[in-house]
XYZ file of C-alpha atoms in Angstrom:
689
model
C -0.301 0.169 -0.028
C 2.717 2.618 1.067
C 4.536 2.029 -2.161
C 1.674 2.348 -4.408
C 1.075 5.631 -2.363
C 4.781 6.761 -3.168
C 4.429 5.842 -6.809
C 1.356 8.039 -7.077
C 2.704 11.144 -5.081
C 6.127 11.081 -7.480
C 3.184 10.916 -10.515
C 1.577 13.861 -9.024
C 4.634 15.910 -9.253
C 5.519 15.277 -12.837
C 3.806 16.533 -15.550
C 1.059 14.930 -17.598
C 2.319 14.328 -21.196
C -0.059 13.549 -24.086
C 1.372 9.921 -24.539
C -1.590 7.455 -24.547
C 0.199 4.582 -22.804
C 1.462 6.434 -20.114
C -2.319 7.540 -19.727
C -3.560 4.552 -19.668
C -1.118 3.207 -17.337
C -1.739 6.044 -14.751
C -5.521 5.364 -14.655
C -5.021 1.582 -14.689
C -2.939 2.338 -11.510
C -5.379 4.491 -9.668
C -8.480 2.302 -10.646
C -6.075 -0.711 -8.646
C -5.747 1.638 -5.667
C -9.551 2.280 -5.429
C -10.293 -1.821 -6.022
C -7.352 -2.146 -3.427
C -9.234 0.066 -1.087
C -12.870 -0.847 -1.456
C -11.530 -4.342 -0.757
C -10.173 -3.803 2.648
C -13.523 -1.834 4.026
C -12.289 1.521 4.087
C -14.708 4.420 3.411
C -18.828 4.277 3.621
C -19.956 1.567 0.993
C -23.422 2.860 0.760
C -24.133 4.875 -2.323
C -24.798 7.954 -1.979
C -28.137 10.210 -2.197
C -28.216 12.024 -6.137
C -28.825 15.590 -5.844
C -32.442 16.535 -6.992
C -31.179 17.782 -10.077
C -28.855 15.061 -11.227
C -29.811 11.386 -12.170
C -27.500 8.874 -10.397
C -24.264 8.452 -11.533
C -25.220 10.989 -14.732
C -21.857 11.246 -15.612
C -17.747 10.783 -15.262
C -17.293 13.970 -12.960
C -20.413 12.912 -10.937
C -18.392 10.025 -10.203
C -15.177 11.590 -9.367
C -17.196 14.030 -6.992
C -19.195 10.888 -5.041
C -15.854 9.357 -4.860
C -14.101 12.162 -3.096
C -17.800 12.815 -1.021
C -17.848 9.516 0.359
C -14.448 8.370 0.910
C -12.471 10.205 3.968
C -9.041 8.336 3.774
C -6.206 10.442 3.445
C -4.516 7.549 1.321
C -7.618 6.886 -0.632
C -8.038 10.634 -1.206
C -4.579 10.874 -2.549
C -5.285 8.526 -4.981
C -8.887 9.189 -6.000
C -6.976 13.112 -6.817
C -4.495 11.502 -8.953
C -7.390 10.152 -11.172
C -9.575 13.158 -11.096
C -6.368 15.309 -12.026
C -5.607 12.721 -15.044
C -8.980 12.961 -16.220
C -9.555 16.538 -16.125
C -5.942 16.977 -17.731
C -7.793 15.348 -20.619
C -10.897 17.805 -20.678
C -8.240 20.804 -20.402
C -5.452 19.591 -22.782
C -8.049 19.039 -25.699
C -9.472 22.582 -25.888
C -6.123 23.852 -25.722
C -5.265 21.822 -28.756
C -7.995 23.728 -30.498
C -6.346 27.230 -30.208
C -4.392 28.653 -32.891
C -1.100 28.774 -30.749
C 1.710 27.657 -33.133
C 3.906 27.386 -29.928
C 2.077 24.399 -28.494
C 2.627 20.736 -30.083
C -0.193 19.617 -31.512
C -0.477 15.954 -30.984
C -4.143 14.112 -32.216
C -5.239 11.271 -30.063
C -5.131 7.948 -31.653
C -8.416 6.561 -33.752
C -9.333 3.862 -31.066
C -9.206 6.638 -28.232
C -11.342 9.046 -30.471
C -13.835 6.026 -31.199
C -13.918 5.234 -26.953
C -14.450 8.795 -25.885
C -17.310 8.973 -28.996
C -18.953 5.954 -27.340
C -18.703 7.075 -23.438
C -19.664 10.778 -23.979
C -23.621 11.499 -24.427
C -24.910 13.692 -27.329
C -26.656 16.296 -26.473
C -28.499 18.422 -29.296
C -26.457 21.505 -29.372
C -26.210 24.371 -31.901
C -22.429 23.367 -32.721
C -23.197 19.568 -33.065
C -26.066 20.661 -35.301
C -24.439 22.750 -37.599
C -20.947 20.652 -37.976
C -20.267 20.204 -41.764
C -19.675 16.466 -42.699
C -16.200 15.996 -44.056
C -15.824 17.419 -47.476
C -15.508 14.972 -50.774
C -11.704 14.776 -51.722
C -10.818 18.385 -53.804
C -9.909 17.983 -57.209
C -6.429 18.212 -58.380
C -5.075 21.864 -58.906
C -7.723 22.695 -55.648
C -5.984 24.104 -52.508
C -6.702 21.821 -49.782
C -9.419 23.760 -47.665
C -7.888 22.311 -43.827
C -4.925 20.437 -42.708
C -6.523 18.548 -39.822
C -8.097 15.214 -40.801
C -12.108 16.118 -40.741
C -12.182 13.253 -37.824
C -9.952 14.832 -35.490
C -11.764 18.220 -36.249
C -15.027 16.733 -35.039
C -13.836 15.309 -31.775
C -12.098 18.015 -30.856
C -14.606 20.069 -30.887
C -17.233 18.192 -29.419
C -16.217 15.813 -26.400
C -14.676 18.610 -24.336
C -17.635 20.951 -24.821
C -19.772 18.637 -24.058
C -18.409 17.497 -20.952
C -17.991 20.746 -20.122
C -21.417 21.691 -20.579
C -23.269 18.973 -19.043
C -21.056 17.257 -16.856
C -19.410 19.794 -14.798
C -20.720 21.157 -11.499
C -21.591 24.271 -10.958
C -18.798 25.739 -9.027
C -16.258 24.697 -11.340
C -18.311 26.345 -14.312
C -18.334 29.545 -12.412
C -14.544 28.819 -11.882
C -13.613 28.613 -15.820
C -16.330 31.677 -16.642
C -14.321 33.555 -13.982
C -10.556 32.763 -15.470
C -11.784 33.367 -18.906
C -12.640 36.731 -17.760
C -9.950 37.749 -16.301
C -7.796 37.008 -19.755
C -6.923 39.771 -21.846
C -8.290 40.208 -25.376
C -4.709 40.350 -26.773
C -4.147 37.009 -24.547
C -6.843 35.341 -26.070
C -5.955 36.642 -29.317
C -9.669 37.641 -30.478
C -10.444 40.752 -32.009
C -12.791 43.224 -30.133
C -15.418 42.537 -32.863
C -15.723 38.181 -32.126
C -15.817 39.101 -28.176
C -17.301 38.128 -25.907
C -17.486 34.291 -26.274
C -14.000 33.151 -27.390
C -14.614 29.365 -26.664
C -18.113 29.512 -28.637
C -16.312 31.898 -31.671
C -13.584 29.017 -31.771
C -15.650 26.329 -31.892
C -18.004 27.834 -34.224
C -15.026 28.558 -36.425
C -14.025 24.562 -36.041
C -17.384 23.861 -37.220
C -16.106 25.493 -40.648
C -13.435 23.098 -41.776
C -12.966 25.138 -45.120
C -11.740 27.806 -43.076
C -8.136 27.814 -41.274
C -8.188 30.884 -38.996
C -4.821 32.419 -37.720
C -3.532 35.125 -35.460
C -1.972 38.120 -37.166
C -1.583 41.546 -35.502
C -4.319 40.262 -32.411
C -6.897 39.602 -35.255
C -8.432 36.892 -36.555
C -7.185 35.897 -40.496
C -7.638 33.570 -42.913
C -4.433 31.291 -43.081
C -5.262 29.297 -46.185
C -8.108 29.574 -48.205
C -8.712 29.173 -52.249
C -10.335 32.564 -52.776
C -8.938 34.209 -55.883
C -9.519 37.545 -57.071
C -8.455 39.361 -60.520
C -4.845 40.021 -60.803
C -4.520 43.812 -61.263
C -1.820 46.549 -60.396
C -2.854 50.249 -59.671
C -3.358 52.453 -61.818
C -0.039 54.805 -62.196
C 0.382 58.375 -62.604
C 0.320 59.315 -66.253
C 2.441 62.157 -67.977
C -0.452 64.012 -70.142
C 1.954 65.525 -72.945
C 3.066 61.855 -73.375
C 0.020 60.157 -73.160
C -3.191 62.530 -72.969
C -6.311 59.925 -73.784
C -7.702 57.814 -70.638
C -10.373 55.599 -71.887
C -12.577 52.639 -70.152
C -15.389 51.070 -69.663
C -17.910 51.747 -67.355
C -18.649 49.620 -63.538
C -21.691 49.607 -61.662
C -20.753 46.381 -59.508
C -20.915 46.380 -55.974
C -19.404 43.143 -55.119
C -15.967 44.573 -53.967
C -17.581 46.817 -50.960
C -19.478 43.593 -49.638
C -16.315 41.635 -49.405
C -14.424 44.401 -47.836
C -17.232 44.726 -44.976
C -17.621 41.032 -44.609
C -13.680 41.023 -43.770
C -13.892 43.706 -41.483
C -16.980 42.780 -39.859
C -14.925 39.314 -39.088
C -12.083 41.341 -37.278
C -9.772 40.403 -40.757
C -8.141 43.291 -42.631
C -9.506 42.357 -46.258
C -6.826 41.161 -49.050
C -5.940 44.034 -50.793
C -6.368 42.079 -54.367
C -10.428 41.861 -53.336
C -10.374 45.772 -53.068
C -11.523 47.597 -56.531
C -12.296 51.091 -55.122
C -14.217 51.795 -58.182
C -16.965 49.246 -56.716
C -16.626 50.771 -53.093
C -17.881 54.109 -54.399
C -20.548 52.539 -56.574
C -22.059 50.700 -54.085
C -23.678 53.984 -52.835
C -26.563 55.941 -54.243
C -25.788 59.439 -55.662
C -28.436 62.329 -55.589
C -26.856 63.210 -59.282
C -29.432 65.172 -61.544
C -31.196 62.774 -63.900
C -31.798 63.189 -67.507
C -34.826 65.104 -69.457
C -37.591 62.809 -70.992
C -35.858 63.824 -74.506
C -32.647 63.469 -73.865
C -29.913 60.544 -73.435
C -30.860 57.688 -71.555
C -28.495 59.206 -68.612
C -26.736 62.582 -67.762
C -23.166 63.337 -66.642
C -21.912 65.727 -63.865
C -18.458 66.554 -63.499
C -17.373 68.435 -60.266
C -13.358 69.636 -59.476
C -12.543 69.461 -56.327
C -9.390 69.696 -54.072
C -7.952 66.324 -53.626
C -8.336 65.658 -49.389
C -5.001 63.731 -49.546
C -2.940 65.897 -51.780
C -3.429 70.215 -51.501
C -1.285 70.135 -54.967
C -3.334 68.359 -57.096
C -7.287 68.257 -57.614
C -10.326 65.546 -57.793
C -12.188 65.346 -61.149
C -15.403 63.975 -60.526
C -17.632 62.347 -63.153
C -21.104 61.172 -62.093
C -23.173 59.319 -64.497
C -27.123 58.878 -63.726
C -29.507 56.919 -65.716
C -33.220 57.220 -66.040
C -35.838 55.417 -64.057
C -38.624 54.567 -65.987
C -41.943 54.406 -64.643
C -43.060 50.770 -63.191
C -45.962 49.988 -66.123
C -43.092 51.093 -68.778
C -40.856 48.358 -67.907
C -40.239 45.904 -70.205
C -41.780 42.172 -69.809
C -38.992 40.287 -67.476
C -37.598 36.728 -68.144
C -35.595 35.580 -65.138
C -33.298 32.295 -64.757
C -32.189 31.666 -61.190
C -29.286 29.578 -61.982
C -28.438 27.805 -58.193
C -25.396 26.796 -57.007
C -26.194 23.227 -55.262
C -22.596 21.732 -54.613
C -21.119 20.641 -51.476
C -19.609 23.813 -50.880
C -22.726 25.506 -50.435
C -23.724 23.949 -47.345
C -23.375 26.455 -45.197
C -25.544 28.921 -43.287
C -24.018 32.121 -45.239
C -24.681 30.422 -48.463
C -27.318 28.106 -49.814
C -29.835 29.292 -47.306
C -29.117 32.595 -47.311
C -29.407 32.288 -51.453
C -33.405 30.910 -50.745
C -34.114 33.957 -48.604
C -32.495 36.441 -50.778
C -34.392 34.880 -53.796
C -37.882 34.828 -51.974
C -37.035 37.921 -51.304
C -36.577 39.010 -54.847
C -40.221 38.205 -55.915
C -41.998 40.627 -54.071
C -40.301 43.240 -56.283
C -41.471 41.194 -60.056
C -44.842 41.946 -61.162
C -47.249 39.149 -61.793
C -46.553 38.375 -65.704
C -42.665 38.371 -65.407
C -42.040 34.771 -65.666
C -39.433 33.032 -63.371
C -37.329 29.456 -64.177
C -35.309 27.669 -61.797
C -31.743 25.285 -62.800
C -29.496 23.891 -60.170
C -25.828 22.478 -61.036
C -24.194 20.028 -58.734
C -22.396 17.212 -60.081
C -24.537 17.743 -63.122
C -27.316 19.782 -63.829
C -31.105 19.824 -64.249
C -34.243 22.046 -64.718
C -36.113 22.771 -61.024
C -38.679 24.428 -62.236
C -40.194 25.453 -65.531
C -40.872 29.056 -66.621
C -44.081 29.642 -64.197
C -45.360 33.398 -63.841
C -43.908 35.545 -60.905
C -47.785 35.921 -59.629
C -47.222 31.915 -58.802
C -44.884 32.848 -55.958
C -46.294 29.584 -53.795
C -45.218 27.305 -56.760
C -41.714 28.953 -57.053
C -40.871 29.134 -53.444
C -41.720 25.461 -52.924
C -38.979 24.681 -55.842
C -36.178 26.459 -53.826
C -37.014 24.948 -50.741
C -36.383 21.724 -52.162
C -33.087 22.608 -52.906
C -30.173 20.916 -50.946
C -26.397 20.967 -51.261
C -24.062 18.022 -52.161
C -21.990 16.975 -55.004
C -19.505 18.666 -56.858
C -19.710 21.903 -59.442
C -20.766 20.964 -62.849
C -20.794 25.088 -63.711
C -20.817 25.066 -67.327
C -23.129 22.358 -67.708
C -25.727 24.450 -65.709
C -24.418 27.839 -67.623
C -25.551 26.031 -71.030
C -28.744 24.741 -69.401
C -29.811 28.121 -68.318
C -29.012 30.000 -71.118
C -30.987 27.119 -72.906
C -34.050 27.928 -70.885
C -33.637 31.636 -71.113
C -33.773 31.930 -74.989
C -37.135 29.332 -75.362
C -38.690 32.260 -72.923
C -37.410 35.318 -74.757
C -39.502 37.060 -76.987
C -39.252 40.597 -78.918
C -39.238 43.663 -76.707
C -38.664 41.562 -73.515
C -35.539 41.682 -71.208
C -33.998 37.962 -70.383
C -31.640 37.454 -67.496
C -29.946 34.641 -66.387
C -29.030 35.241 -62.417
C -26.507 32.767 -61.360
C -25.861 32.183 -57.587
C -23.314 30.593 -56.461
C -19.779 30.616 -53.962
C -17.789 30.650 -57.112
C -16.206 27.449 -56.129
C -16.105 26.182 -59.903
C -14.024 23.246 -59.360
C -15.767 20.881 -62.229
C -16.951 21.531 -65.460
C -14.761 24.504 -66.380
C -11.558 23.096 -67.910
C -11.277 26.090 -70.262
C -12.242 29.158 -68.594
C -11.584 31.548 -71.442
C -13.540 29.264 -73.612
C -16.528 29.683 -70.959
C -15.810 33.344 -70.949
C -16.068 33.397 -74.989
C -19.108 31.181 -74.545
C -20.843 33.978 -72.612
C -19.943 36.560 -74.860
C -21.412 34.580 -77.890
C -24.575 34.365 -76.152
C -24.595 37.887 -74.755
C -25.506 38.498 -78.798
C -28.541 36.496 -78.443
C -29.768 39.432 -76.019
C -29.572 37.036 -72.718
C -27.971 39.116 -69.730
C -25.602 37.290 -67.247
C -25.572 38.661 -63.450
C -24.018 36.772 -60.634
C -24.393 37.090 -57.161
C -21.650 35.584 -54.731
C -22.214 33.788 -51.433
C -20.058 32.826 -48.736
C -16.320 33.401 -48.068
C -12.985 30.396 -47.845
C -13.655 29.568 -51.817
C -15.210 32.554 -53.053
C -13.751 32.842 -56.699
C -14.374 36.211 -57.174
C -12.052 36.552 -60.403
C -14.264 33.762 -62.373
C -17.548 35.598 -60.932
C -16.485 39.273 -62.481
C -15.259 37.515 -65.504
C -18.532 36.073 -66.529
C -20.464 38.903 -65.285
C -18.867 41.249 -67.305
C -18.545 38.964 -70.288
C -22.557 38.568 -69.964
C -23.446 42.107 -70.188
C -24.544 41.963 -66.662
C -23.323 42.772 -63.167
C -21.674 41.427 -60.076
C -22.663 41.708 -56.640
C -21.553 39.644 -53.230
C -24.234 39.082 -50.754
C -23.333 38.119 -47.182
C -26.449 39.767 -45.121
C -30.050 39.452 -45.148
C -29.656 43.392 -45.470
C -27.862 43.571 -48.649
C -30.058 41.115 -50.483
C -32.532 43.377 -50.053
C -30.612 46.132 -51.206
C -29.345 44.605 -54.194
C -33.049 42.632 -55.235
C -35.328 44.667 -53.370
C -34.413 48.335 -53.146
C -32.385 48.442 -56.762
C -34.082 45.804 -58.379
C -35.042 48.010 -61.255
C -31.135 48.733 -61.748
C -30.075 45.381 -61.426
C -32.050 43.809 -64.011
C -33.681 46.406 -66.410
C -30.592 48.047 -68.691
C -31.181 51.222 -70.204
C -27.590 51.717 -72.387
C -25.269 48.706 -73.193
C -21.610 48.926 -73.959
C -20.958 52.445 -71.887
C -17.667 54.004 -72.527
C -15.781 56.909 -71.126
C -13.045 58.851 -72.521
C -11.357 61.782 -71.256
C -8.979 63.651 -73.422
C -6.806 65.724 -71.094
C -5.448 69.182 -71.686
C -1.412 69.717 -71.001
C -1.542 73.138 -70.786
C -3.981 72.486 -67.843
C -3.169 68.836 -66.668
C 0.285 67.938 -66.454
C -0.385 64.650 -64.977
C -3.497 62.498 -63.976
C -4.354 59.213 -62.595
C -7.504 57.090 -63.031
C -8.639 56.022 -59.338
C -9.854 52.163 -59.798
C -11.165 50.958 -62.780
C -8.076 48.733 -63.469
C -10.096 45.919 -64.710
C -11.676 47.951 -67.367
C -9.496 49.636 -69.172
C -9.625 50.143 -72.639
C -7.259 50.844 -75.379
C -7.603 54.021 -76.938
C -9.200 52.532 -80.340
C -11.610 50.321 -78.556
C -13.828 53.608 -77.911
C -14.792 54.110 -81.335
C -14.961 50.174 -81.927
C -18.872 48.968 -81.398
C -17.675 45.359 -81.775
C -15.809 45.908 -78.215
C -17.681 45.005 -75.094
C -18.165 47.332 -72.219
C -20.288 48.089 -69.193
C -24.080 48.274 -68.841
C -26.199 51.319 -66.952
C -29.396 49.735 -65.578
C -32.959 51.826 -64.910
C -32.287 54.513 -62.256
C -28.338 53.444 -61.696
C -25.578 56.490 -60.635
C -22.293 55.561 -61.790
C -19.098 57.445 -60.622
C -15.601 58.376 -61.950
C -12.771 60.168 -60.157
C -9.513 61.399 -61.465
C -7.113 62.794 -59.646
C -5.040 65.436 -61.814
C -2.020 68.097 -61.276
C -1.362 71.352 -62.683
C 2.054 72.099 -64.965
C 4.301 73.574 -62.337
C 2.245 72.136 -59.147
C 4.948 70.676 -56.344
C 2.654 67.758 -56.445
C 4.120 66.776 -59.761
C 5.752 62.994 -59.463
C 7.652 63.078 -63.007
C 10.507 65.391 -63.942
C 9.838 67.531 -67.066
C 11.029 66.276 -70.475
C 14.171 67.812 -71.190
C 12.908 68.324 -75.372
C 9.657 68.742 -74.301
C 7.752 71.700 -75.974
C 5.118 73.065 -73.449
C 4.860 76.453 -75.660
C 2.432 74.820 -77.714
C -0.386 74.520 -74.942
C 0.335 78.012 -73.637
C -3.405 79.982 -73.465
C -5.193 76.955 -73.916
C -5.940 76.335 -69.863
C -9.389 77.241 -70.066
C -10.503 73.731 -69.967
C -8.952 70.793 -68.119
C -9.993 68.333 -70.842
C -13.105 66.932 -72.964
C -15.027 63.880 -71.589
C -16.842 61.869 -74.291
C -18.903 58.929 -73.930
C -20.144 56.402 -76.022
C -23.419 53.956 -75.291
C -25.850 51.589 -77.330
C -29.806 51.281 -76.561
C -30.576 47.484 -75.246
C -31.101 45.624 -78.366
C -29.085 48.272 -80.717
C -25.862 47.681 -82.963
C -24.556 51.633 -83.490
C -23.045 53.380 -80.644
C -24.475 57.160 -80.075
C -22.099 59.683 -78.735
C -22.035 62.383 -76.091
C -19.305 65.098 -75.585
C -18.547 67.535 -72.541
C -16.292 69.803 -71.780
C -14.382 69.605 -68.617
C -14.005 73.140 -66.912
C -13.044 73.989 -63.014
C -16.480 75.876 -62.380
C -18.603 74.680 -59.575
C -18.623 73.212 -56.014
C -18.250 70.108 -54.661
C -21.449 68.864 -53.000
C -21.896 66.146 -50.442
C -22.030 63.455 -53.434
C -18.016 64.145 -54.699
C -16.867 64.523 -51.144
C -18.292 61.123 -49.912
C -17.224 59.726 -53.085
C -13.690 61.064 -52.700
C -13.924 59.776 -48.782
C -14.924 56.689 -50.009
C -12.041 56.579 -52.646
C -9.744 57.317 -49.883
C -10.929 54.313 -47.921
C -10.347 51.843 -50.730
C -6.609 53.325 -51.259
C -5.864 52.655 -47.745
C -6.946 49.424 -47.652
C -4.317 48.845 -50.873
C -1.744 50.457 -49.066
C -1.627 53.132 -51.828
C 1.409 54.905 -52.174
C -0.498 57.972 -53.228
C -2.060 59.055 -50.041
C 0.771 60.886 -48.643
C 0.490 61.301 -44.589
C -3.354 61.021 -44.970
C -5.131 58.177 -42.801
C -8.125 56.737 -41.302
C -9.103 59.166 -39.064
C -9.213 61.992 -42.284
C -11.658 59.454 -44.221
C -13.620 59.306 -40.910
C -13.799 62.862 -40.893
C -14.313 63.646 -44.600
C -17.302 60.935 -44.784
C -19.197 62.220 -41.449
C -18.960 65.872 -43.121
C -20.315 64.463 -46.612
C -22.960 62.115 -45.107
C -25.931 64.072 -46.178
C -29.007 62.484 -46.725
C -28.440 58.582 -45.565
C -31.916 57.467 -45.246
C -30.993 53.684 -45.394
C -27.760 53.761 -43.417
C -25.200 52.658 -45.623
C -23.201 55.826 -45.640
C -22.662 55.745 -41.950
C -22.208 51.794 -41.844
C -18.948 52.838 -44.204
C -17.844 55.298 -41.376
C -17.786 52.316 -38.870
C -16.355 50.050 -41.450
C -13.208 52.618 -41.574
C -13.507 52.817 -37.573
C -12.976 48.806 -37.566
C -10.242 49.113 -40.094
C -8.034 51.702 -38.304
C -8.534 49.922 -35.073
C -6.950 46.741 -37.245
C -3.757 48.917 -38.137
C -3.372 49.927 -34.645
């Protein structure tokens, strides 16, 4: 007996290890001592009366508590304390392994240990267990793995300690754990303020999504490994007017980038710089530009010149286009095909379930005579709903409710079927549009992205538009989604909340679905006498060659009914201290003297929907007029986007400057979009500190 107790005392002095054999030997020794003491008659052999709120022998920790309560021998207390310490060590060590601390050795339990743990612990219903993702099918070759740990290991490390602590721990132990967590600082826990106040729950929820590997960087959670992809485009440089006086680009009314930025910041992470497209952030907001008269072109341009907030030696030239908003009765009939990604990667709350809710919201904005069809794809494509009048909303909703996620992603096959369905619905004078809703994980069926883009470009000539709605994060293929929308004469938006779904598909439904001008191009010829240098802020993925402006065969962007479009240039006058380029040794500026009344000349080209020939609008750019809240707020958002990308053109202008400018120019904000942007700036600032 004495030798055994000495052995136990020695074991208590040593730190427990994760060695499975050592743990098994220690537990066996404790049980041997327990049996020995029981047979010797020590302690009280009668069973203790269970508490009223617990069943007899409700679990492992109750057994430990009963032993501690019923046995008073000093020797036996030492033995049972050893067993309890070793057992609680299992509970403490396993959650520790879940923490993303690279300094801790990660030793996963053996498969047999996992199986025994799973069998011995009751499985109560809990949000963590119910929402846990099933192990995904193996990724095809060429895709980045979504998780570096085995799916089964993640499940067991997540479930066992959480359930044991929740179900078995006495109230006093739970209170002690809460106190310990509360005493830890946010920096020690490695959790951003935006993710508080439940660190354990946050990490458990993260583990329930095996496609996201989270790591710590600068005190905030960041994605360590994802398969997200964004267009690869360098920031527009400063250009010398005397060398390259003409700037040409396609307009862009997409808003996906702003929503992706918001999604990242709301999760306590700085967005990937390549995900930030400044023009999409600026164009996310509605602006009150003057609308065209009934006898004018379908949109009107407004030009404002203002001092540059981040550089007193330059000016911003703000170009706003406002599209006409036709009356509801004047809208052409609409044929809409929902092309829905139901692959396995969509099996998350912010993907397929949010997608269903979003499309249901949209139905209320359609007229009874509009038609809706539905195609789903995962592994193979199929028609879920034949063309149905929008007035039969119950039938459409029932079809949506049948959708479930599973399988791989046959994107090309789904697109082909959706176009076929749309073409059967089309008639003269009607608008036909395919609305692709996906997380962008096109991992099957698209072996040739360039070929797919060419296919979509060919289909747009039939008059069928293609718009893209993105859902979820982790494998968002934003680059492909942008390419599909641009080639399909459509728009791209990213939906991360039901509120964003309402904005895109309800509040701005007319602009999203009904085009008023196709292939809209902007060209500015700068006057070297007034503008020595210029820089287009954003639109990197929309650049066109100078000769493309007059070529009606070159595709460009579309303007929807009632839509506002904004573009911003930063220009520098000759002789300004802000010039970034040295003058040419053999340059001759005398030819431009006395011609500085105009900064430049604005040209716009567009086609009427269904038309083949473009029309031209020309407007001189002068420095007349004052910047209103529209121009000032757009400048604040342009600065916001450049700060996120680490632009070299902002000098010492920083986050607080952007916040102050946005607040001063907030103006009328009925939907709260502008104050939301200010709060996002504050979040971004906190991540930079």
